[in-house]
Amino acid sequence: MNMHSLCFYGAFLSVLIHCSWSQVQALLNSNVNGSYDAGGRCVCSVYLPDNTFPAAKVEQLLIVTHGLSQTVQQQVVKISRYEEVLLTYTSQLQHMTKRVEDVESGKLSYTKLEFQMLLSDIREMEGLVGELTSQINNTIIYSLSAELTNISTIVYSLEEHDTNNVLVMLREVAALKKKLKDCQENRFNGSEIFHPLPGSCNHGGLKNLSKPYLVKINWRGSSYRSGAWGKDSNPVPGRENLYWVGTDNSYYFRYFRLYSSSETLRPNAAPLVERRLPSYYASLNAVVFQNRLYFQRYNTRTLYSYDLTRNSYVTSAQLPNAVYNNKFSYTGNSYSDIDLAVDENGLWAIYSTDQAMGRIVLSSLDNQTLAVTNTWNVPFYKPTASQGFMVCGVLYLTRPITMHDDEIFFAYDTRTNTSKNMNIVLEKKMEGMRSLDYNPADHKLYMYNNGYLVTYDVIFQM
């Protein structure tokens, strides 16, 4: 065996020890040149294919792995930070729970300031929990969110459980002071408020509204956010101060209560009677006129009158061509297809038809037969408004401008067939306005405000 062969087999043996079978095959299929260097050592050169080891892929994998490692580390740091925040707010929530339990058990009385502090805490925590829920899928967060919802429900209904009615009385005193202050300011300014006689249209139309006056929460509690209420606008003898409240947690009501005076509306006072409408559900835009409840049967174009003394229906009638099934409803008030209203001239219906394509159709109604006696086509798209009411033959429309404020912005006069824009702010105690009606007997607006019964004094131009 010559030296060249020894060199080849030495290279082959090295490959067998250090290389894969594919590399060995490459060696067998290649030309290997052996030679001696200056020191007499065998030197061999073996050329292997470039694709025997995926070095480029390994390098790319290392880069991706490093990036993932950094991302995971960042998420770990973020989770740690959120866990610290959660621990802080969990402690606050436990403290708040204890405060609410003390209030409910009667161990602790609370003031309006404490109540507002509770609400402020809840709103802050609701915001944080919402942010965390959107970013981290964690059972601790969902548990905290559920507990916070529980607390919110209890706090918002605290007024109902306040047996001493402290908050209600404080509001009533504050409202009375405000009225006295307004009267005093008007006296010194030399501009007395104009008060037309009840039922009289001897004035120049709507000028302004008073601040909202919170009468009470509805008898079923704050969770019943839908409803309607008011006072008989043309009462029969013996029932001159008849009030009514209908409530539910949907787009209609069936149960309602009658009250013999404003005093019996106060908390813990007994109602005159509680009734349940036979067979039908009433939509929320109902009114009481001459001891009868007038309403649209829910999700139909049928109108009903219901005798409050006899507890029976008097008459019913179809409102011709009126749309229903939540078509052309007021904004923010689903299924407000037909809005019934009362003013100094009698009973009205505010609605739309397919022919009017959503624009308001205004009809005066015979309160005995519910037949249409006259109709006006109002040049305004009904779903743009949030509510409507009538005063002396003039239709006034409201719309939302902020979460807690609406405005009376449009008026249509049926006597002259003319319209005008207005800007009278309608402040609300709560966000939702489920019904709004004018009473010509006392010149007040009656609002069902997300479960709360609210009134406004109407101020007229001379």
CSV table of C-alpha atoms in Angstrom, one decimal:
chain,number,residue,atom,x,y,z
A,1,MET,CA,0.0,0.0,0.0
A,2,ASN,CA,1.5,3.3,-1.1
A,3,MET,CA,1.4,6.5,0.9
A,4,HIS,CA,-1.4,7.9,-1.2
A,5,SER,CA,-3.6,5.0,-0.2
A,6,LEU,CA,-2.7,5.4,3.5
A,7,CYS,CA,-3.7,9.1,3.3
A,8,PHE,CA,-7.0,8.3,1.7
A,9,TYR,CA,-7.9,5.6,4.3
A,10,GLY,CA,-6.9,8.0,7.1
A,11,ALA,CA,-9.3,10.6,5.7
A,12,PHE,CA,-12.0,7.9,5.3
A,13,LEU,CA,-11.6,6.8,8.9
A,14,SER,CA,-11.9,10.3,10.2
A,15,VAL,CA,-15.1,10.8,8.3
A,16,LEU,CA,-16.5,7.5,9.7
A,17,ILE,CA,-15.9,8.8,13.2
A,18,HIS,CA,-17.0,12.4,12.8
A,19,CYS,CA,-19.4,12.5,9.9
A,20,SER,CA,-22.9,11.3,9.0
A,21,TRP,CA,-23.6,8.5,6.4
A,22,SER,CA,-24.5,11.1,3.8
A,23,GLN,CA,-21.1,12.7,4.3
A,24,VAL,CA,-19.4,9.3,4.0
A,25,GLN,CA,-21.2,8.7,0.7
A,26,ALA,CA,-20.0,12.1,-0.5
A,27,LEU,CA,-16.5,11.1,0.4
A,28,LEU,CA,-16.7,7.8,-1.6
A,29,ASN,CA,-18.1,9.6,-4.6
A,30,SER,CA,-15.5,12.4,-4.6
A,31,ASN,CA,-12.0,12.7,-5.7
A,32,VAL,CA,-9.7,12.8,-2.7
A,33,ASN,CA,-6.2,14.0,-3.3
A,34,GLY,CA,-3.6,13.0,-0.7
A,35,SER,CA,-0.1,14.5,-0.3
A,36,TYR,CA,2.6,15.1,2.3
A,37,ASP,CA,3.5,18.3,3.9
A,38,ALA,CA,7.0,19.6,4.6
A,39,GLY,CA,7.0,17.6,7.9
A,40,GLY,CA,6.1,14.3,6.2
A,41,ARG,CA,2.4,14.3,7.5
A,42,CYS,CA,-0.4,13.1,5.3
A,43,VAL,CA,-2.7,16.0,4.2
A,44,CYS,CA,-6.2,15.2,2.6
A,45,SER,CA,-8.9,17.6,1.3
A,46,VAL,CA,-12.6,16.4,1.3
A,47,TYR,CA,-15.3,18.6,-0.2
A,48,LEU,CA,-18.8,17.9,1.2
A,49,PRO,CA,-22.1,19.3,-0.3
A,50,ASP,CA,-23.3,22.7,1.1
A,51,ASN,CA,-26.7,21.4,2.2
A,52,THR,CA,-25.6,18.7,4.6
A,53,PHE,CA,-26.3,20.9,7.7
A,54,PRO,CA,-29.1,23.6,7.8
A,55,ALA,CA,-27.0,26.3,9.4
A,56,ALA,CA,-29.1,29.2,8.0
A,57,LYS,CA,-32.4,27.7,9.4
A,58,VAL,CA,-30.8,27.2,12.8
A,59,GLU,CA,-29.7,30.8,12.9
A,60,GLN,CA,-33.2,32.0,11.9
A,61,LEU,CA,-34.7,29.8,14.6
A,62,LEU,CA,-32.3,31.3,17.2
A,63,ILE,CA,-33.4,34.8,16.2
A,64,VAL,CA,-37.1,33.9,16.5
A,65,THR,CA,-36.6,32.1,19.8
A,66,HIS,CA,-34.8,35.2,21.2
A,67,GLY,CA,-37.7,37.4,20.1
A,68,LEU,CA,-40.3,35.2,21.7
A,69,SER,CA,-38.3,35.1,24.9
A,70,GLN,CA,-38.3,38.9,25.1
A,71,THR,CA,-42.1,39.0,24.5
A,72,VAL,CA,-42.8,36.4,27.2
A,73,GLN,CA,-40.6,38.3,29.6
A,74,GLN,CA,-42.5,41.6,28.9
A,75,GLN,CA,-45.9,39.8,29.5
A,76,VAL,CA,-44.6,38.3,32.7
A,77,VAL,CA,-43.6,41.8,33.9
A,78,LYS,CA,-47.1,43.2,32.9
A,79,ILE,CA,-48.9,40.4,34.6
A,80,SER,CA,-46.9,41.0,37.8
A,81,ARG,CA,-47.8,44.7,37.7
A,82,TYR,CA,-51.5,44.0,37.2
A,83,GLU,CA,-51.5,41.5,40.0
A,84,GLU,CA,-50.1,44.2,42.3
A,85,VAL,CA,-52.9,46.6,41.2
A,86,LEU,CA,-55.5,43.8,41.6
A,87,LEU,CA,-54.4,43.1,45.2
A,88,THR,CA,-54.8,46.8,46.0
A,89,TYR,CA,-58.3,47.0,44.5
A,90,THR,CA,-59.3,43.7,46.0
A,91,SER,CA,-58.5,45.2,49.4
A,92,GLN,CA,-60.5,48.3,48.6
A,93,LEU,CA,-63.4,46.2,47.4
A,94,GLN,CA,-63.4,44.2,50.7
A,95,HIS,CA,-63.5,47.4,52.6
A,96,MET,CA,-66.3,48.7,50.5
A,97,THR,CA,-68.2,45.4,51.0
A,98,LYS,CA,-67.9,45.8,54.7
A,99,ARG,CA,-69.3,49.4,54.5
A,100,VAL,CA,-72.3,48.3,52.5
A,101,GLU,CA,-73.0,45.4,54.8
A,102,ASP,CA,-72.9,47.7,57.8
A,103,VAL,CA,-75.4,50.1,56.0
A,104,GLU,CA,-77.8,47.2,55.1
A,105,SER,CA,-77.7,45.7,58.6
A,106,GLY,CA,-78.4,49.1,60.2
A,107,LYS,CA,-75.1,49.2,62.1
A,108,LEU,CA,-74.1,52.3,60.3
A,109,SER,CA,-76.1,55.3,59.0
A,110,TYR,CA,-74.8,57.1,55.9
A,111,THR,CA,-74.9,60.6,54.6
A,112,LYS,CA,-75.2,61.9,51.0
A,113,LEU,CA,-71.4,62.5,51.0
A,114,GLU,CA,-70.6,58.9,51.9
A,115,PHE,CA,-73.1,57.7,49.3
A,116,GLN,CA,-71.4,59.8,46.6
A,117,MET,CA,-68.0,58.5,47.8
A,118,LEU,CA,-69.2,54.9,47.3
A,119,LEU,CA,-70.4,55.7,43.8
A,120,SER,CA,-67.1,57.4,42.9
A,121,ASP,CA,-65.2,54.3,44.1
A,122,ILE,CA,-67.4,52.0,42.1
A,123,ARG,CA,-67.0,54.0,38.9
A,124,GLU,CA,-63.2,54.1,39.3
A,125,MET,CA,-63.0,50.4,39.8
A,126,GLU,CA,-65.5,49.6,37.1
A,127,GLY,CA,-63.2,51.4,34.6
A,128,LEU,CA,-60.1,49.5,35.8
A,129,VAL,CA,-61.8,46.1,35.7
A,130,GLY,CA,-63.0,46.8,32.2
A,131,GLU,CA,-59.5,47.6,31.1
A,132,LEU,CA,-58.0,44.5,32.7
A,133,THR,CA,-60.7,42.3,31.3
A,134,SER,CA,-59.9,43.5,27.7
A,135,GLN,CA,-56.2,42.8,28.2
A,136,ILE,CA,-55.9,39.7,30.3
A,137,ASN,CA,-57.9,36.5,30.4
A,138,ASN,CA,-57.7,35.7,34.1
A,139,THR,CA,-60.2,34.0,36.4
A,140,ILE,CA,-59.3,36.4,39.2
A,141,ILE,CA,-60.4,39.3,37.1
A,142,TYR,CA,-63.7,37.7,36.2
A,143,SER,CA,-64.3,36.9,39.9
A,144,LEU,CA,-63.6,40.5,40.8
A,145,SER,CA,-65.9,41.8,38.1
A,146,ALA,CA,-68.7,39.7,39.3
A,147,GLU,CA,-68.3,40.9,42.9
A,148,LEU,CA,-68.1,44.5,41.7
A,149,THR,CA,-71.4,44.0,39.8
A,150,ASN,CA,-72.9,42.7,43.0
A,151,ILE,CA,-71.7,45.7,45.0
A,152,SER,CA,-72.9,48.2,42.3
A,153,THR,CA,-76.5,46.7,42.4
A,154,ILE,CA,-76.6,47.0,46.2
A,155,VAL,CA,-75.3,50.6,46.3
A,156,TYR,CA,-77.6,51.9,43.5
A,157,SER,CA,-80.6,50.5,45.4
A,158,LEU,CA,-79.5,51.8,48.8
A,159,GLU,CA,-82.1,54.5,48.7
A,160,GLU,CA,-84.9,51.9,48.5
A,161,HIS,CA,-83.5,50.2,51.7
A,162,ASP,CA,-83.1,53.5,53.5
A,163,THR,CA,-85.9,53.1,56.1
A,164,ASN,CA,-85.4,56.6,57.4
A,165,ASN,CA,-85.6,58.1,53.9
A,166,VAL,CA,-82.8,60.5,54.8
A,167,LEU,CA,-81.6,61.0,51.2
A,168,VAL,CA,-85.1,61.5,49.8
A,169,MET,CA,-85.8,64.1,52.5
A,170,LEU,CA,-82.5,65.9,51.9
A,171,ARG,CA,-83.3,66.1,48.2
A,172,GLU,CA,-86.7,67.5,48.9
A,173,VAL,CA,-85.4,70.1,51.3
A,174,ALA,CA,-82.7,71.1,48.7
A,175,ALA,CA,-85.3,71.4,46.0
A,176,LEU,CA,-87.4,73.6,48.1
A,177,LYS,CA,-84.5,75.8,49.0
A,178,LYS,CA,-83.7,76.1,45.3
A,179,LYS,CA,-87.2,77.2,44.5
A,180,LEU,CA,-87.2,79.8,47.2
A,181,LYS,CA,-83.8,81.1,46.0
A,182,ASP,CA,-85.1,81.3,42.4
A,183,CYS,CA,-88.1,83.2,43.6
A,184,GLN,CA,-86.0,85.6,45.6
A,185,GLU,CA,-83.6,86.2,42.7
A,186,ASN,CA,-86.4,86.9,40.3
A,187,ARG,CA,-87.9,89.3,42.8
A,188,PHE,CA,-84.7,91.3,43.1
A,189,ASN,CA,-84.1,91.2,39.4
A,190,GLY,CA,-87.5,92.7,38.9
A,191,SER,CA,-88.5,89.8,36.6
A,192,GLU,CA,-91.3,87.7,38.2
A,193,ILE,CA,-92.1,84.3,36.8
A,194,PHE,CA,-95.3,84.3,34.8
A,195,HIS,CA,-97.9,81.7,36.0
A,196,PRO,CA,-100.9,81.3,33.7
A,197,LEU,CA,-104.1,79.8,35.1
A,198,PRO,CA,-104.3,76.0,35.0
A,199,GLY,CA,-105.6,74.9,31.6
A,200,SER,CA,-105.1,78.3,30.1
A,201,CYS,CA,-103.2,79.0,26.9
A,202,ASN,CA,-102.9,82.7,27.6
A,203,HIS,CA,-99.1,82.9,27.3
A,204,GLY,CA,-96.4,83.1,24.7
A,205,GLY,CA,-95.3,79.5,24.8
A,206,LEU,CA,-92.5,77.6,26.5
A,207,LYS,CA,-89.7,79.8,27.8
A,208,ASN,CA,-87.7,77.6,30.2
A,209,LEU,CA,-87.8,74.7,32.7
A,210,SER,CA,-86.9,74.5,36.4
A,211,LYS,CA,-84.3,72.2,37.7
A,212,PRO,CA,-85.4,68.5,38.0
A,213,TYR,CA,-87.2,67.7,41.2
A,214,LEU,CA,-86.7,64.1,42.4
A,215,VAL,CA,-90.0,62.8,43.9
A,216,LYS,CA,-89.0,59.2,44.7
A,217,ILE,CA,-87.9,55.9,43.2
A,218,ASN,CA,-90.6,53.7,41.8
A,219,TRP,CA,-92.1,51.2,44.2
A,220,ARG,CA,-90.4,48.2,42.7
A,221,GLY,CA,-86.9,49.5,43.0
A,222,SER,CA,-84.0,50.8,40.9
A,223,SER,CA,-83.7,47.7,38.7
A,224,TYR,CA,-87.1,48.5,37.1
A,225,ARG,CA,-85.7,51.2,34.8
A,226,SER,CA,-88.6,51.3,32.3
A,227,GLY,CA,-92.0,52.8,33.0
A,228,ALA,CA,-94.2,55.9,32.9
A,229,TRP,CA,-95.9,58.0,35.5
A,230,GLY,CA,-97.9,61.3,35.9
A,231,LYS,CA,-101.0,63.0,37.3
A,232,ASP,CA,-104.5,62.9,35.9
A,233,SER,CA,-104.5,66.0,33.6
A,234,ASN,CA,-108.3,66.5,33.7
A,235,PRO,CA,-109.5,64.7,36.9
A,236,VAL,CA,-113.0,63.8,37.8
A,237,PRO,CA,-114.5,65.2,41.0
A,238,GLY,CA,-113.1,63.4,44.1
A,239,ARG,CA,-109.9,62.5,42.4
A,240,GLU,CA,-108.4,65.9,41.8
A,241,ASN,CA,-104.9,64.7,42.9
A,242,LEU,CA,-104.8,61.3,41.3
A,243,TYR,CA,-101.2,60.1,40.5
A,244,TRP,CA,-100.2,56.9,38.7
A,245,VAL,CA,-97.0,54.9,38.2
A,246,GLY,CA,-96.6,52.0,35.8
A,247,THR,CA,-93.3,50.2,35.8
A,248,ASP,CA,-91.5,47.1,34.4
A,249,ASN,CA,-88.0,46.2,33.2
A,250,SER,CA,-88.9,45.9,29.6
A,251,TYR,CA,-90.5,48.0,26.8
A,252,TYR,CA,-94.0,47.8,28.4
A,253,PHE,CA,-95.8,47.6,31.7
A,254,ARG,CA,-98.8,45.7,33.0
A,255,TYR,CA,-98.8,46.5,36.8
A,256,PHE,CA,-99.4,50.0,38.0
A,257,ARG,CA,-100.3,51.9,41.1
A,258,LEU,CA,-102.6,54.7,41.9
A,259,TYR,CA,-102.0,57.3,44.6
A,260,SER,CA,-104.6,59.7,46.0
A,261,SER,CA,-102.2,62.6,46.6
A,262,SER,CA,-98.6,63.7,46.3
A,263,GLU,CA,-98.2,62.9,50.0
A,264,THR,CA,-99.0,59.2,49.4
A,265,LEU,CA,-96.2,59.2,46.8
A,266,ARG,CA,-93.6,59.6,49.5
A,267,PRO,CA,-91.7,56.5,50.6
A,268,ASN,CA,-93.4,54.0,52.9
A,269,ALA,CA,-96.8,55.6,52.2
A,270,ALA,CA,-99.5,53.2,51.0
A,271,PRO,CA,-100.9,53.5,47.5
A,272,LEU,CA,-104.6,54.0,46.8
A,273,VAL,CA,-104.6,50.7,44.8
A,274,GLU,CA,-102.4,48.5,42.8
A,275,ARG,CA,-103.7,47.2,39.5
A,276,ARG,CA,-102.9,44.7,36.7
A,277,LEU,CA,-104.0,45.4,33.2
A,278,PRO,CA,-106.3,42.5,32.0
A,279,SER,CA,-105.0,40.6,29.0
A,280,TYR,CA,-102.7,43.2,27.4
A,281,TYR,CA,-99.4,45.0,27.9
A,282,ALA,CA,-99.2,48.8,27.7
A,283,SER,CA,-96.4,50.6,25.9
A,284,LEU,CA,-94.5,53.1,28.0
A,285,ASN,CA,-95.8,56.3,26.3
A,286,ALA,CA,-99.2,56.2,28.2
A,287,VAL,CA,-101.2,59.0,29.8
A,288,VAL,CA,-104.1,59.4,32.3
A,289,PHE,CA,-106.9,61.7,31.3
A,290,GLN,CA,-110.4,62.0,33.0
A,291,ASN,CA,-109.8,58.9,35.2
A,292,ARG,CA,-108.9,56.8,32.2
A,293,LEU,CA,-105.5,55.3,31.3
A,294,TYR,CA,-104.8,55.7,27.5
A,295,PHE,CA,-102.2,53.5,26.0
A,296,GLN,CA,-100.9,51.7,22.9
A,297,ARG,CA,-101.2,48.0,23.2
A,298,TYR,CA,-97.5,46.8,23.0
A,299,ASN,CA,-96.3,46.2,19.5
A,300,THR,CA,-99.6,46.9,17.8
A,301,ARG,CA,-101.3,50.0,16.3
A,302,THR,CA,-104.3,49.5,18.6
A,303,LEU,CA,-105.1,52.2,21.2
A,304,TYR,CA,-107.0,51.4,24.4
A,305,SER,CA,-108.8,53.4,27.1
A,306,TYR,CA,-109.1,51.8,30.6
A,307,ASP,CA,-111.4,53.0,33.4
A,308,LEU,CA,-109.3,53.3,36.6
A,309,THR,CA,-112.4,53.0,38.9
A,310,ARG,CA,-114.1,50.1,37.2
A,311,ASN,CA,-110.9,48.3,36.4
A,312,SER,CA,-112.1,47.5,32.9
A,313,TYR,CA,-111.5,48.6,29.2
A,314,VAL,CA,-113.8,51.2,27.8
A,315,THR,CA,-112.9,51.3,24.2
A,316,SER,CA,-110.2,50.5,21.6
A,317,ALA,CA,-109.4,51.6,18.1
A,318,GLN,CA,-106.8,51.2,15.4
A,319,LEU,CA,-104.6,54.3,14.7
A,320,PRO,CA,-104.8,54.3,10.8
A,321,ASN,CA,-101.6,53.5,9.0
A,322,ALA,CA,-99.4,53.9,12.2
A,323,VAL,CA,-96.2,51.9,12.1
A,324,TYR,CA,-95.3,49.6,15.0
A,325,ASN,CA,-92.8,46.8,15.8
A,326,ASN,CA,-90.1,49.3,16.7
A,327,LYS,CA,-90.3,51.1,13.4
A,328,PHE,CA,-89.5,54.8,13.6
A,329,SER,CA,-89.2,54.8,17.4
A,330,TYR,CA,-87.7,57.6,19.4
A,331,THR,CA,-83.9,57.4,19.7
A,332,GLY,CA,-82.8,55.5,22.8
A,333,ASN,CA,-86.4,54.3,23.4
A,334,SER,CA,-87.2,51.1,21.6
A,335,TYR,CA,-90.8,50.3,20.7
A,336,SER,CA,-91.9,53.9,21.3
A,337,ASP,CA,-93.9,53.6,18.1
A,338,ILE,CA,-96.9,55.7,19.2
A,339,ASP,CA,-96.6,58.4,21.9
A,340,LEU,CA,-99.8,59.5,23.5
A,341,ALA,CA,-99.9,63.0,24.9
A,342,VAL,CA,-102.4,65.4,26.6
A,343,ASP,CA,-102.5,69.2,26.7
A,344,GLU,CA,-105.1,71.9,27.2
A,345,ASN,CA,-106.8,70.9,24.0
A,346,GLY,CA,-107.2,67.2,24.8
A,347,LEU,CA,-105.7,63.8,23.6
A,348,TRP,CA,-103.0,63.5,21.0
A,349,ALA,CA,-101.0,60.8,19.2
A,350,ILE,CA,-97.4,61.3,18.0
A,351,TYR,CA,-96.3,58.6,15.5
A,352,SER,CA,-95.3,57.9,11.9
A,353,THR,CA,-96.4,56.0,8.9
A,354,ASP,CA,-94.8,54.2,6.0
A,355,GLN,CA,-96.1,56.9,3.7
A,356,ALA,CA,-94.4,59.6,5.8
A,357,MET,CA,-91.2,57.6,5.8
A,358,GLY,CA,-90.4,58.3,9.4
A,359,ARG,CA,-91.4,61.9,9.5
A,360,ILE,CA,-93.8,62.7,12.4
A,361,VAL,CA,-97.5,62.4,12.0
A,362,LEU,CA,-99.5,64.3,14.7
A,363,SER,CA,-103.2,63.5,15.2
A,364,SER,CA,-105.7,64.8,17.7
A,365,LEU,CA,-108.0,62.1,19.1
A,366,ASP,CA,-111.5,61.9,20.4
A,367,ASN,CA,-111.0,60.8,24.0
A,368,GLN,CA,-114.3,58.8,24.0
A,369,THR,CA,-114.0,56.8,20.7
A,370,LEU,CA,-110.2,57.2,20.1
A,371,ALA,CA,-111.0,58.2,16.5
A,372,VAL,CA,-108.7,60.7,14.7
A,373,THR,CA,-110.3,64.1,14.5
A,374,ASN,CA,-107.4,66.0,12.7
A,375,THR,CA,-103.9,65.3,11.4
A,376,TRP,CA,-100.8,67.3,10.7
A,377,ASN,CA,-97.6,66.2,8.9
A,378,VAL,CA,-94.7,67.5,10.8
A,379,PRO,CA,-91.5,68.1,8.8
A,380,PHE,CA,-89.2,66.3,11.2
A,381,TYR,CA,-87.8,62.7,11.3
A,382,LYS,CA,-89.1,61.0,14.4
A,383,PRO,CA,-86.1,58.7,15.2
A,384,THR,CA,-83.9,61.8,15.7
A,385,ALA,CA,-85.9,62.9,18.7
A,386,SER,CA,-85.8,61.2,22.2
A,387,GLN,CA,-89.3,62.3,23.4
A,388,GLY,CA,-92.2,64.6,22.5
A,389,PHE,CA,-95.0,66.4,24.3
A,390,MET,CA,-97.8,68.8,23.6
A,391,VAL,CA,-98.5,72.2,25.2
A,392,CYS,CA,-101.5,74.3,23.9
A,393,GLY,CA,-101.5,72.7,20.5
A,394,VAL,CA,-97.7,73.0,20.1
A,395,LEU,CA,-95.5,69.9,19.7
A,396,TYR,CA,-92.2,70.1,21.5
A,397,LEU,CA,-89.4,67.6,20.7
A,398,THR,CA,-86.3,66.7,22.8
A,399,ARG,CA,-83.0,65.2,21.9
A,400,PRO,CA,-79.9,64.1,23.9
A,401,ILE,CA,-76.9,66.4,24.0
A,402,THR,CA,-74.9,64.7,26.8
A,403,MET,CA,-75.3,61.6,28.9
A,404,HIS,CA,-77.2,63.6,31.5
A,405,ASP,CA,-78.7,66.3,29.5
A,406,ASP,CA,-81.3,66.5,26.8
A,407,GLU,CA,-82.7,69.7,25.2
A,408,ILE,CA,-86.0,70.9,23.9
A,409,PHE,CA,-84.8,71.8,20.4
A,410,PHE,CA,-87.9,71.9,18.1
A,411,ALA,CA,-91.5,73.2,18.2
A,412,TYR,CA,-94.3,72.8,15.7
A,413,ASP,CA,-97.4,74.9,16.1
A,414,THR,CA,-100.6,73.2,14.8
A,415,ARG,CA,-102.5,76.6,14.9
A,416,THR,CA,-100.1,78.2,12.3
A,417,ASN,CA,-98.5,75.1,10.7
A,418,THR,CA,-95.1,76.6,11.4
A,419,SER,CA,-92.0,75.3,13.2
A,420,LYS,CA,-89.0,76.8,14.9
A,421,ASN,CA,-85.8,75.7,16.6
A,422,MET,CA,-85.2,76.1,20.3
A,423,ASN,CA,-82.6,75.5,22.9
A,424,ILE,CA,-84.0,74.7,26.4
A,425,VAL,CA,-81.8,72.4,28.5
A,426,LEU,CA,-83.6,69.4,30.1
A,427,GLU,CA,-81.3,68.2,33.0
A,428,LYS,CA,-81.7,64.6,34.0
A,429,LYS,CA,-80.9,62.9,37.3
A,430,MET,CA,-80.1,59.6,35.5
A,431,GLU,CA,-79.1,58.8,31.9
A,432,GLY,CA,-82.2,57.2,30.5
A,433,MET,CA,-85.5,59.0,29.8
A,434,ARG,CA,-88.2,56.4,29.3
A,435,SER,CA,-91.2,58.7,29.2
A,436,LEU,CA,-92.0,62.4,29.3
A,437,ASP,CA,-95.4,64.0,29.6
A,438,TYR,CA,-96.9,67.4,30.2
A,439,ASN,CA,-99.8,68.0,32.5
A,440,PRO,CA,-101.9,71.1,31.8
A,441,ALA,CA,-103.5,71.1,35.2
A,442,ASP,CA,-100.3,71.9,37.1
A,443,HIS,CA,-98.0,73.0,34.3
A,444,LYS,CA,-95.4,70.3,35.0
A,445,LEU,CA,-93.4,67.8,33.0
A,446,TYR,CA,-93.4,64.2,34.4
A,447,MET,CA,-90.4,62.1,33.5
A,448,TYR,CA,-89.7,58.4,34.2
A,449,ASN,CA,-85.9,58.6,34.6
A,450,ASN,CA,-84.4,55.1,34.7
A,451,GLY,CA,-86.6,54.1,37.7
A,452,TYR,CA,-86.8,57.5,39.3
A,453,LEU,CA,-89.9,59.8,39.3
A,454,VAL,CA,-88.9,63.3,38.3
A,455,THR,CA,-90.9,66.5,37.7
A,456,TYR,CA,-90.1,69.9,36.1
A,457,ASP,CA,-92.0,73.2,36.4
A,458,VAL,CA,-92.7,74.7,33.0
A,459,ILE,CA,-91.9,78.4,32.7
A,460,PHE,CA,-93.9,80.3,30.1
A,461,GLN,CA,-93.3,83.5,28.2
A,462,MET,CA,-95.8,86.3,29.0
